[in-house]
Amino acid sequence: MRIVVLAGGIGGARFLRGLQRAVPDADITVIGNTGDDIHLFGLKVCPDLDTVMYTLGGGINEEQGWGRAEETFHLKEELAAYGVGPEWFGLGDRDFATHIVRTQMLGAGYPLSAVTEALCDRWKPGVRLIPMSDDRVETHVAVTLPADGSGSGERKVVHFQEYWVRLRASVPAEAIVPVGAEQAKPAPGVLEAIAEADVVLFPPSNPVVSVGTILAVPGIREAIADAGVPVVGLSPIVGDAPVRGMADKVLAAVGVESTAAAVAEHYGSGLLDGWLVDTVDASAVERVEAAGIRCRAVPLMMSDLDATAQMAREALALAEEVRAS
Amino acid sequence: MRIVVLAGGIGGARFLRGLQRAVPDADITVIGNTGDDIHLFGLKVCPDLDTVMYTLGGGINEEQGWGRAEETFHLKEELAAYGVGPEWFGLGDRDFATHIVRTQMLGAGYPLSAVTEALCDRWKPGVRLIPMSDDRVETHVAVTLPADGSGSGERKVVHFQEYWVRLRASVPAEAIVPVGAEQAKPAPGVLEAIAEADVVLFPPSNPVVSVGTILAVPGIREAIADAGVPVVGLSPIVGDAPVRGMADKVLAAVGVESTAAAVAEHYGSGLLDGWLVDTVDASAVERVEAAGIRCRAVPLMMSDLDATAQMAREALALAEEVRAS
């Protein structure tokens, strides 16, 4: 079975681990979000690609869900001692190596997709990991920063990482723009993998800044819609709140309420064939199905690998239902 | 008192610490060797400048004489896991920060001299540290690598660091070329510091690949010779062997024997006014003085800070003798 998964960071990576457990022999291609990539200290950092690679390759810090296990932060401490920031982005000593190798290869002329493949030669994640695009796409967020005492705050456009990590989504996102997406081309292999897929899955990743950014690369949404295979997603919203992260903040920016049903409608029946909501959101099933999307309520908490594998099985079962209908 | 010191790495840095102890109020300008600079992992590494900066700034690994105290090597381990080398150059996690800051500033258009000043803003070495040149100079070494079984070895030109660190000077250096030196200009402040100096000192640094490389930058040797102030050096050779390092290997390449007297003659009376040899080399005094260079035999082992400070006092005393003569 050939499965294509559109993945963001932590949620996508953990779902993928469950998927591998559920169907060990499946041929899985992961199309990774690169909209939250950032240049730091002259290095190209790809947080979502790395989270997938480290998680599936056994190098992840399990507790925090990102970064490397057995990590130290001496380099970062020293940069701070030099007065060189930003300090709010947590790059560990081991993690730095990935960014140094990537930056050197990019500088030598390799596209990001080839670099990612080379990095995965070490990590052997058991999936084919392809960045959504070799072109630079950078998610920016328009915010109004609180004023210091006086009346009106400062309107500003910040990098997604600055919004997410530094500001911790503490102010409303007024607009979210994947800068460069319109001019970006899907990376080599992306459209081919979709065309050859037996099923396409949207893990419980952020529907705006993860899956949404991937879909913003011209050609990817169309390829999925045209593939003629079941497209099934899992809600990242459980009981009207994000399972993790701050998806509600960015959903508000695109005018979507933070409910499992609203996210399904946001993707739309033109793209999505099936949708899994959590059992606490069973009342949403009717609304989703009314929107033309087959829907089931099953436990959606990735509390451990078994629970996550079961979610993957449910998604694949729903895909088979779609296919048979 | 204004003192200019031409410094290489470990030997120069340790001597400088003694000099600071001997004359705490002196205004010391250090002209640092950059011929052993190397690009590694896309980063600009300046081993000699950093050794001086870390040693005088309190960050040095005291036992090994280079690199940072309380250092870890996680980043390097990870680069090796990616198959990215060289593995023979020991860059620690803390040390990497210096090279990242330097590389970023160089990339932003600052010359190396301005970058070095910025790095020293943190370390406060108590001296003014200026690279010999803002232009790229790279010391290369011609060697014949041992053949595998068959008769003739492979002739090859390697970077100085490859000769020194990787090959540990295990094969004879056939030629030593400071590539780029002829086209290099002294960094801003170098010639001015020499012109305003009351005394110029050559610490017991390598006379070929440290002090010699600095003197190979057009204008520096001439400025020292023309300054009209005492120029006093300390022999890095004690009892016909280098005190540390492998100076004998590179002296042979320039046809100079490994003796305290031969090194003085190599600098020559046109440059050098005074020369300190170790007490075990007292018999060399006559030969050095016959070459027109005032010479004294004093203890030259930098065994501790007091002994090193005493060496600095002897050098300054010899300078006063020269001035009075």
XYZ file of C-alpha atoms in Angstrom:
650
model
C 0.000 0.000 0.000
C 1.320 3.425 -0.976
C 0.406 6.158 1.495
C 1.086 9.864 1.169
C 1.015 11.897 4.384
C 1.105 15.701 4.588
C 2.954 16.423 7.798
C 3.776 19.334 10.018
C 5.933 18.862 13.080
C 5.221 17.100 16.352
C 1.642 15.951 15.688
C 2.473 14.745 12.202
C 5.620 12.959 13.335
C 3.888 11.139 16.169
C 1.039 10.106 13.898
C 3.551 8.745 11.409
C 5.080 6.552 14.085
C 1.642 5.112 14.747
C 1.066 4.631 11.030
C 4.324 2.702 10.704
C 3.241 0.482 13.588
C -0.198 -0.054 12.019
C 1.060 -0.909 8.520
C 4.737 -1.876 8.777
C 4.962 -2.866 5.125
C 3.365 0.259 3.699
C 5.332 2.462 1.343
C 4.975 5.859 3.026
C 5.874 9.180 1.451
C 5.796 12.193 3.747
C 5.387 15.630 2.218
C 6.829 17.924 4.836
C 5.945 21.503 5.609
C 8.803 23.955 5.091
C 6.843 27.154 5.724
C 8.213 27.387 9.243
C 11.815 27.093 8.063
C 13.986 29.866 9.399
C 17.498 31.186 8.923
C 19.310 31.467 12.219
C 22.988 32.288 12.729
C 23.518 31.915 8.998
C 22.089 28.400 9.064
C 19.001 26.979 7.402
C 16.744 25.406 10.009
C 13.808 23.189 8.949
C 11.946 22.451 12.183
C 9.158 20.283 10.740
C 11.363 18.164 8.490
C 13.752 17.599 11.379
C 10.999 16.709 13.822
C 9.748 14.033 11.426
C 13.286 12.794 10.741
C 14.361 12.700 14.385
C 11.074 11.177 15.588
C 11.051 8.355 13.060
C 14.846 7.949 13.184
C 15.042 7.550 16.951
C 16.833 10.808 17.759
C 13.967 12.888 19.082
C 13.658 14.339 22.567
C 10.565 12.335 23.502
C 9.386 14.614 26.280
C 9.345 17.881 24.390
C 8.596 16.347 20.993
C 11.170 18.423 19.105
C 14.957 18.642 19.166
C 17.446 15.948 19.964
C 17.644 13.477 22.821
C 20.581 13.839 25.242
C 20.998 17.395 24.067
C 23.197 20.162 25.456
C 22.948 23.886 24.778
C 26.511 25.108 25.140
C 26.762 26.683 21.709
C 23.578 28.655 22.295
C 24.828 29.796 25.713
C 27.990 31.080 24.084
C 26.093 32.885 21.331
C 24.096 34.615 24.046
C 27.343 35.525 25.816
C 28.411 37.208 22.566
C 25.096 39.050 22.534
C 24.039 37.199 19.396
C 20.406 36.141 19.257
C 17.679 35.216 18.936
C 17.728 33.502 22.307
C 14.113 32.376 22.061
C 14.792 29.646 19.536
C 16.152 26.521 21.176
C 18.948 25.084 19.065
C 20.943 22.398 20.842
C 24.525 21.381 20.186
C 23.571 18.102 18.490
C 20.789 19.741 16.516
C 23.207 22.374 15.193
C 25.052 19.649 13.266
C 21.973 18.973 11.143
C 21.670 22.642 10.250
C 25.378 22.947 9.485
C 25.318 19.934 7.154
C 22.143 21.204 5.493
C 23.506 24.715 5.032
C 26.761 23.437 3.582
C 24.951 21.206 1.100
C 22.549 23.988 0.082
C 25.552 26.267 -0.364
C 27.153 23.639 -2.571
C 24.085 23.809 -4.812
C 21.990 20.831 -3.763
C 18.238 21.461 -3.549
C 16.546 20.989 -0.182
C 14.938 17.743 -1.332
C 18.350 16.217 -2.088
C 19.725 17.534 1.199
C 16.795 16.033 3.101
C 17.398 12.690 1.417
C 21.080 12.858 2.401
C 20.226 13.651 6.021
C 17.747 10.773 6.048
C 20.525 8.444 4.862
C 21.748 8.703 8.400
C 18.436 8.646 10.253
C 16.666 6.012 8.173
C 13.167 7.160 9.162
C 11.534 4.321 7.236
C 9.535 6.764 5.120
C 10.440 8.811 2.102
C 10.552 12.371 3.421
C 10.217 15.113 0.797
C 9.951 18.819 1.524
C 6.819 20.293 -0.047
C 9.043 22.510 -2.206
C 12.680 23.247 -2.915
C 11.708 26.897 -3.191
C 11.709 29.202 -0.217
C 8.319 29.617 1.403
C 8.128 31.449 4.709
C 4.986 31.746 6.760
C 4.518 35.258 8.093
C 1.988 36.377 10.674
C 0.474 39.851 10.981
C -0.004 40.876 14.588
C -0.627 43.953 16.696
C 1.867 44.025 19.532
C 0.581 45.443 22.822
C 1.359 49.107 23.332
C 3.531 50.188 26.227
C 0.982 52.176 28.217
C -0.282 54.335 25.367
C -3.376 53.571 23.342
C -2.565 51.814 20.108
C -0.211 48.899 19.645
C 2.334 48.340 16.916
C 1.187 46.503 13.802
C 3.911 44.194 12.656
C 4.526 41.211 10.417
C 6.647 38.537 12.064
C 8.098 35.198 11.013
C 5.904 32.291 12.050
C 8.545 31.075 14.487
C 8.628 34.475 16.131
C 4.858 34.328 16.532
C 4.807 30.722 17.692
C 7.939 30.380 19.773
C 8.834 33.869 20.899
C 5.369 35.360 21.330
C 3.800 31.952 22.119
C 0.766 33.054 20.100
C -0.063 35.429 22.942
C -1.595 38.013 20.596
C -4.191 37.270 17.918
C -2.890 36.378 14.477
C -4.573 38.880 12.167
C -3.379 37.314 8.947
C -1.196 34.402 7.972
C 0.661 34.532 4.694
C 2.863 31.770 3.289
C 5.235 34.202 1.572
C 6.616 32.749 -1.626
C 4.081 29.925 -1.834
C 2.444 31.272 -4.987
C 5.755 31.132 -6.851
C 6.858 27.824 -5.351
C 6.906 24.557 -7.243
C 6.348 21.185 -5.601
C 9.666 19.450 -4.921
C 10.657 16.604 -7.265
C 8.690 13.502 -6.352
C 5.806 15.266 -4.600
C 3.277 15.184 -7.439
C 4.455 11.736 -8.543
C 3.965 10.319 -5.044
C 0.455 11.779 -4.876
C -0.429 10.431 -8.328
C 0.744 6.941 -7.377
C -0.761 6.922 -3.876
C -3.441 4.482 -2.752
C -4.506 6.849 0.008
C -3.647 10.366 1.181
C -3.732 11.166 4.890
C -3.816 14.470 6.769
C -2.521 13.725 10.267
C -3.705 15.829 13.215
C -1.282 18.575 12.194
C -2.089 22.241 12.181
C -4.634 22.782 9.366
C -3.456 26.333 8.690
C 0.309 26.600 9.152
C 1.243 22.956 8.502
C -1.143 21.136 6.160
C -2.519 24.447 4.890
C 0.929 25.675 3.894
C 1.668 22.477 1.987
C -1.655 22.830 0.173
C -0.746 26.430 -0.695
C 2.030 25.276 -3.020
C 0.400 25.435 -6.456
C -0.272 21.983 -7.828
C -0.344 20.007 -4.591
C -4.014 20.619 -3.693
C -5.029 19.942 -7.292
C -2.958 16.749 -7.450
C -4.600 15.433 -4.295
C -8.097 16.331 -5.460
C -7.424 14.744 -8.851
C -5.672 11.600 -7.600
C -8.945 9.704 -7.422
C -7.961 7.986 -4.168
C -9.404 8.375 -0.677
C -8.203 11.471 1.203
C -8.728 11.103 4.934
C -7.868 13.501 7.746
C -7.737 13.368 11.522
C -8.969 16.322 13.538
C -6.308 18.207 15.493
C -9.154 19.785 17.449
C -10.687 17.722 20.242
C -13.496 19.154 22.352
C -13.170 22.578 20.705
C -9.497 22.927 21.636
C -6.260 21.928 19.932
C -4.842 18.658 21.261
C -1.471 20.380 21.395
C -0.055 23.615 20.118
C -2.138 26.683 19.488
C -4.070 25.821 16.341
C -7.048 27.845 17.560
C -4.991 31.045 17.286
C -4.228 30.562 13.634
C -7.652 29.137 12.777
C -9.168 32.384 14.014
C -6.908 34.283 11.605
C -8.436 32.469 8.654
C -11.966 32.802 10.031
C -12.418 29.178 11.039
C -13.819 28.263 14.434
C -11.865 25.831 16.590
C -14.078 22.815 16.216
C -13.476 19.456 14.597
C -16.375 20.071 12.187
C -15.236 23.533 11.138
C -11.756 22.268 10.268
C -13.269 19.551 8.047
C -15.409 22.165 6.314
C -12.330 24.353 5.920
C -10.581 21.576 3.983
C -13.872 20.970 2.149
C -15.426 18.019 0.380
C -13.606 18.931 -2.821
C -10.409 17.813 -1.123
C -11.390 15.646 1.807
C -13.283 12.334 1.527
C -13.134 11.219 5.136
C -12.640 12.822 8.536
C -12.027 11.384 11.960
C -13.196 13.296 15.010
C -12.662 12.325 18.620
C -15.394 10.504 20.487
C -16.022 13.639 22.579
C -16.943 15.356 19.309
C -19.346 12.629 18.145
C -22.042 15.275 17.739
C -19.956 16.794 14.940
C -20.280 13.712 12.721
C -23.641 14.724 11.361
C -22.485 18.230 10.447
C -19.350 16.922 8.699
C -21.301 14.322 6.753
C -23.786 17.030 5.762
C -20.822 18.809 4.194
C -20.256 15.746 2.001
C -17.386 14.277 4.018
C -17.641 10.765 5.476
C -17.017 11.029 9.214
C -16.379 8.716 12.163
C -15.864 9.441 15.860
C -12.980 7.454 17.382
C -10.445 8.132 20.168
C -7.963 10.667 18.808
C -5.524 11.149 21.685
C -1.989 10.025 20.728
C -1.309 9.046 24.320
C 0.972 6.180 23.362
C 2.131 4.291 20.305
C -0.676 1.717 20.504
C -3.346 4.398 20.663
C -1.716 6.217 17.768
C -1.469 3.043 15.683
C -5.162 2.471 16.311
C -5.913 5.984 15.022
C -3.952 5.171 11.873
C -5.916 1.938 11.446
C -9.183 3.852 11.815
C -8.054 6.355 9.191
C -7.139 3.571 6.768
C -10.423 1.763 7.494
C -12.321 4.947 6.708
C -10.309 5.246 3.494
C -11.420 1.735 2.527
C -15.028 2.697 3.268
C -14.617 5.699 0.980
C -13.071 3.568 -1.705
C -15.857 0.985 -1.523
C -18.649 3.554 -1.594
C 54.810 51.798 27.667
C 53.495 50.698 24.298
C 54.431 47.140 23.396
C 53.730 45.363 20.118
C 53.825 41.566 20.191
C 53.721 39.301 17.127
C 51.901 36.211 18.299
C 51.077 32.749 17.096
C 48.933 30.439 19.188
C 49.677 28.685 22.466
C 53.255 29.908 23.034
C 52.401 33.473 22.138
C 49.261 33.484 24.267
C 51.022 32.136 27.345
C 53.851 34.627 26.945
C 51.313 37.433 26.722
C 49.801 36.399 30.015
C 53.262 36.658 31.581
C 53.802 40.037 29.933
C 50.548 41.350 31.382
C 51.640 40.165 34.814
C 55.073 41.784 34.390
C 53.804 45.165 33.172
C 50.119 45.487 34.126
C 49.898 49.073 32.932
C 51.490 48.546 29.535
C 49.503 49.271 26.404
C 49.869 46.003 24.511
C 48.949 45.475 20.866
C 49.040 41.913 19.619
C 49.433 41.302 15.899
C 48.011 37.840 15.437
C 48.898 35.225 12.871
C 46.038 34.297 10.553
C 47.997 32.017 8.219
C 46.650 28.949 9.984
C 43.034 30.066 9.592
C 40.872 27.408 8.029
C 37.352 27.068 6.681
C 35.556 24.154 8.259
C 31.891 23.284 7.873
C 31.337 26.597 6.126
C 32.770 28.490 9.080
C 35.851 30.671 9.348
C 38.111 29.364 12.086
C 41.045 31.484 13.342
C 42.930 29.208 15.737
C 45.701 31.599 16.732
C 43.477 34.637 17.278
C 41.113 32.526 19.349
C 43.885 30.994 21.422
C 45.120 34.478 22.327
C 41.579 35.711 22.996
C 40.525 32.717 25.092
C 43.822 32.557 27.008
C 43.830 36.221 27.971
C 40.049 36.322 28.388
C 39.870 33.400 30.800
C 38.084 30.930 28.547
C 40.952 28.683 27.515
C 41.273 24.979 28.225
C 44.371 25.326 30.390
C 45.595 21.759 30.029
C 45.618 21.541 26.258
C 46.338 25.218 25.650
C 43.738 25.649 22.908
C 39.965 25.455 22.760
C 37.466 26.249 25.467
C 37.288 25.226 29.091
C 34.369 23.004 30.134
C 33.940 22.027 26.535
C 31.753 19.341 24.993
C 31.990 17.853 21.520
C 28.412 16.869 20.713
C 28.130 18.859 17.502
C 31.339 17.306 16.166
C 30.104 13.812 17.104
C 26.939 14.456 15.142
C 28.806 15.768 12.107
C 30.819 12.543 12.155
C 27.577 10.563 12.389
C 26.488 12.350 9.203
C 29.801 11.368 7.638
C 30.847 15.013 7.449
C 34.468 15.729 8.260
C 37.202 16.499 8.846
C 37.178 14.613 12.127
C 40.782 15.474 12.927
C 40.095 19.094 13.806
C 38.775 19.449 17.326
C 35.955 21.985 17.352
C 33.972 21.971 20.582
C 30.390 23.067 21.088
C 31.341 26.305 22.878
C 34.128 27.052 20.410
C 31.698 26.697 17.497
C 29.849 29.792 18.710
C 32.920 31.953 18.096
C 33.210 30.673 14.542
C 29.504 31.135 13.886
C 29.552 34.734 15.108
C 32.725 35.436 13.130
C 31.344 33.876 9.945
C 28.087 35.787 10.240
C 29.886 39.099 10.704
C 32.278 38.416 7.820
C 29.266 37.520 5.692
C 27.674 40.811 6.670
C 30.709 42.597 5.283
C 32.813 43.362 8.347
C 36.567 42.858 7.919
C 38.271 40.299 10.153
C 39.862 43.057 12.224
C 36.450 44.515 13.094
C 35.098 41.031 13.815
C 38.035 40.287 16.108
C 37.428 43.532 17.964
C 33.758 42.609 18.389
C 34.618 39.144 19.718
C 37.107 40.725 22.115
C 34.331 42.987 23.413
C 33.119 39.895 25.159
C 36.443 38.382 26.216
C 38.209 41.567 27.277
C 41.699 40.123 26.824
C 43.331 43.315 28.146
C 45.297 43.757 24.927
C 44.390 45.126 21.546
C 44.276 42.054 19.309
C 44.589 42.751 15.574
C 44.856 40.091 12.876
C 47.979 40.615 10.766
C 45.749 41.187 7.727
C 42.101 41.353 6.741
C 43.051 39.567 3.532
C 43.059 35.822 3.261
C 46.471 34.255 3.793
C 46.673 30.488 4.091
C 49.838 28.627 4.958
C 50.304 25.576 2.758
C 52.853 22.817 3.238
C 54.360 20.648 0.512
C 54.863 17.074 1.641
C 55.499 13.630 0.239
C 53.039 11.199 1.732
C 54.327 7.670 2.351
C 53.525 5.222 -0.427
C 51.392 2.167 0.252
C 53.963 -0.566 -0.396
C 55.188 0.691 -3.784
C 58.309 2.788 -4.225
C 57.461 6.471 -4.520
C 55.133 8.445 -2.311
C 52.548 11.012 -3.299
C 53.674 14.634 -3.499
C 50.948 16.852 -2.172
C 50.310 20.358 -0.907
C 48.201 20.442 2.235
C 46.750 23.147 4.434
C 48.956 23.897 7.414
C 46.341 22.504 9.788
C 46.243 19.277 7.868
C 50.027 19.033 8.198
C 50.095 20.049 11.829
C 46.966 18.485 13.283
C 46.067 15.605 11.000
C 49.548 14.449 9.977
C 51.113 15.673 13.252
C 54.148 16.769 11.202
C 54.995 13.089 10.777
C 56.495 13.643 7.319
C 59.082 16.299 6.460
C 57.761 19.666 5.313
C 59.431 20.229 1.953
C 58.209 23.766 1.473
C 56.021 26.182 3.387
C 54.138 28.825 1.468
C 51.929 31.507 3.014
C 49.551 31.597 0.049
C 48.158 35.064 -0.486
C 50.696 36.794 1.742
C 52.313 38.695 -1.120
C 49.002 40.313 -2.042
C 47.902 40.888 1.561
C 47.828 44.263 3.236
C 48.403 44.747 6.951
C 45.104 45.135 8.797
C 44.113 48.653 9.874
C 46.085 49.598 12.954
C 48.975 47.182 12.450
C 51.480 49.595 10.936
C 50.298 52.411 13.200
C 50.823 50.279 16.319
C 54.322 49.345 15.181
C 55.190 52.958 14.386
C 54.019 54.088 17.835
C 55.553 51.199 19.779
C 58.251 51.621 22.409
C 59.314 48.021 21.970
C 58.477 45.097 19.690
C 58.567 41.555 21.072
C 58.652 38.175 19.344
C 57.379 35.682 21.900
C 58.581 32.060 21.767
C 56.148 31.387 18.915
C 56.962 29.374 15.829
C 59.480 31.426 13.819
C 58.296 30.033 10.484
C 54.533 29.487 10.545
C 53.588 32.038 13.228
C 55.969 35.007 13.446
C 57.339 34.240 9.974
C 53.891 34.380 8.410
C 53.136 37.723 10.034
C 56.457 39.068 8.720
C 55.521 37.796 5.242
C 52.741 40.372 4.946
C 54.355 43.144 2.913
C 55.019 46.197 5.036
C 55.122 44.572 8.463
C 58.772 43.478 8.446
C 59.771 46.857 7.032
C 57.706 48.760 9.598
C 59.367 46.854 12.430
C 62.850 47.339 11.032
C 62.169 51.037 10.484
C 60.424 51.732 13.793
C 63.693 52.642 15.473
C 62.732 50.883 18.704
C 64.205 47.756 20.299
C 63.020 44.472 18.755
C 63.571 41.578 21.129
C 62.727 37.924 20.677
C 62.628 34.832 22.878
C 63.872 31.540 21.520
C 61.218 28.856 21.034
C 64.076 26.355 20.779
C 65.629 25.182 24.033
C 68.445 22.640 23.989
C 68.105 22.129 20.235
C 64.431 21.142 20.468
C 61.182 23.086 20.373
C 59.778 23.783 23.835
C 56.403 22.695 22.499
C 54.982 21.975 19.089
C 57.046 20.820 16.175
C 58.965 23.941 15.163
C 61.958 21.799 14.141
C 59.891 20.284 11.313
C 59.091 23.592 9.696
C 62.523 25.100 10.406
C 64.045 22.282 8.360
C 61.778 23.243 5.459
C 63.295 26.714 5.343
C 66.830 25.391 5.812
C 67.286 26.529 9.386
C 68.694 24.210 12.022
C 66.759 23.743 15.243
C 68.974 25.732 17.537
C 68.389 28.926 19.460
C 71.252 30.605 17.604
C 70.113 29.574 14.142
C 66.621 30.985 14.731
C 68.130 34.342 15.767
C 70.258 34.354 12.625
C 67.171 33.457 10.598
C 65.406 36.610 11.843
C 68.685 38.478 11.312
C 70.217 41.585 12.810
C 68.385 43.743 10.286
C 65.192 42.923 12.175
C 66.201 41.681 15.602
C 68.100 43.755 18.183
C 67.973 41.373 21.110
C 67.502 37.623 21.660
C 66.913 35.579 24.748
C 68.107 31.985 24.828
C 67.589 29.513 27.631
C 70.348 28.964 30.191
C 70.966 25.506 28.719
C 71.861 27.271 25.476
C 74.276 29.748 27.096
C 76.953 28.650 24.652
C 74.839 30.133 21.827
C 75.175 33.681 23.182
C 78.552 34.273 21.569
C 77.365 33.123 18.147
C 74.221 35.266 18.283
C 76.176 38.346 19.357
C 78.656 37.681 16.553
C 75.654 37.993 14.222
C 75.077 41.500 15.579
C 72.197 40.622 17.907
C 72.490 41.336 21.645
C 71.874 38.071 23.499
C 71.273 36.883 27.065
C 70.760 33.422 28.517
C 67.898 33.228 31.008
C 65.375 30.533 31.994
C 62.875 30.235 29.139
C 60.468 27.567 30.352
C 56.929 28.972 30.763
C 56.250 26.508 33.562
C 53.974 28.881 35.441
C 52.798 32.467 35.325
C 55.606 33.738 37.569
C 58.286 32.143 35.421
C 56.624 33.536 32.306
C 56.371 37.024 33.806
C 60.061 36.841 34.617
C 60.798 35.985 30.969
C 58.834 39.056 29.916
C 60.806 41.208 32.377
C 64.076 39.851 30.965
C 62.919 40.656 27.429
C 62.002 44.208 28.420
C 65.282 44.604 30.312
C 67.177 43.499 27.210
C 65.147 46.010 25.198
C 66.240 48.768 27.590
C 69.861 47.653 27.186
C 69.431 47.893 23.421
C 67.857 51.316 23.714
C 70.652 52.577 25.968
C 73.424 51.236 23.769
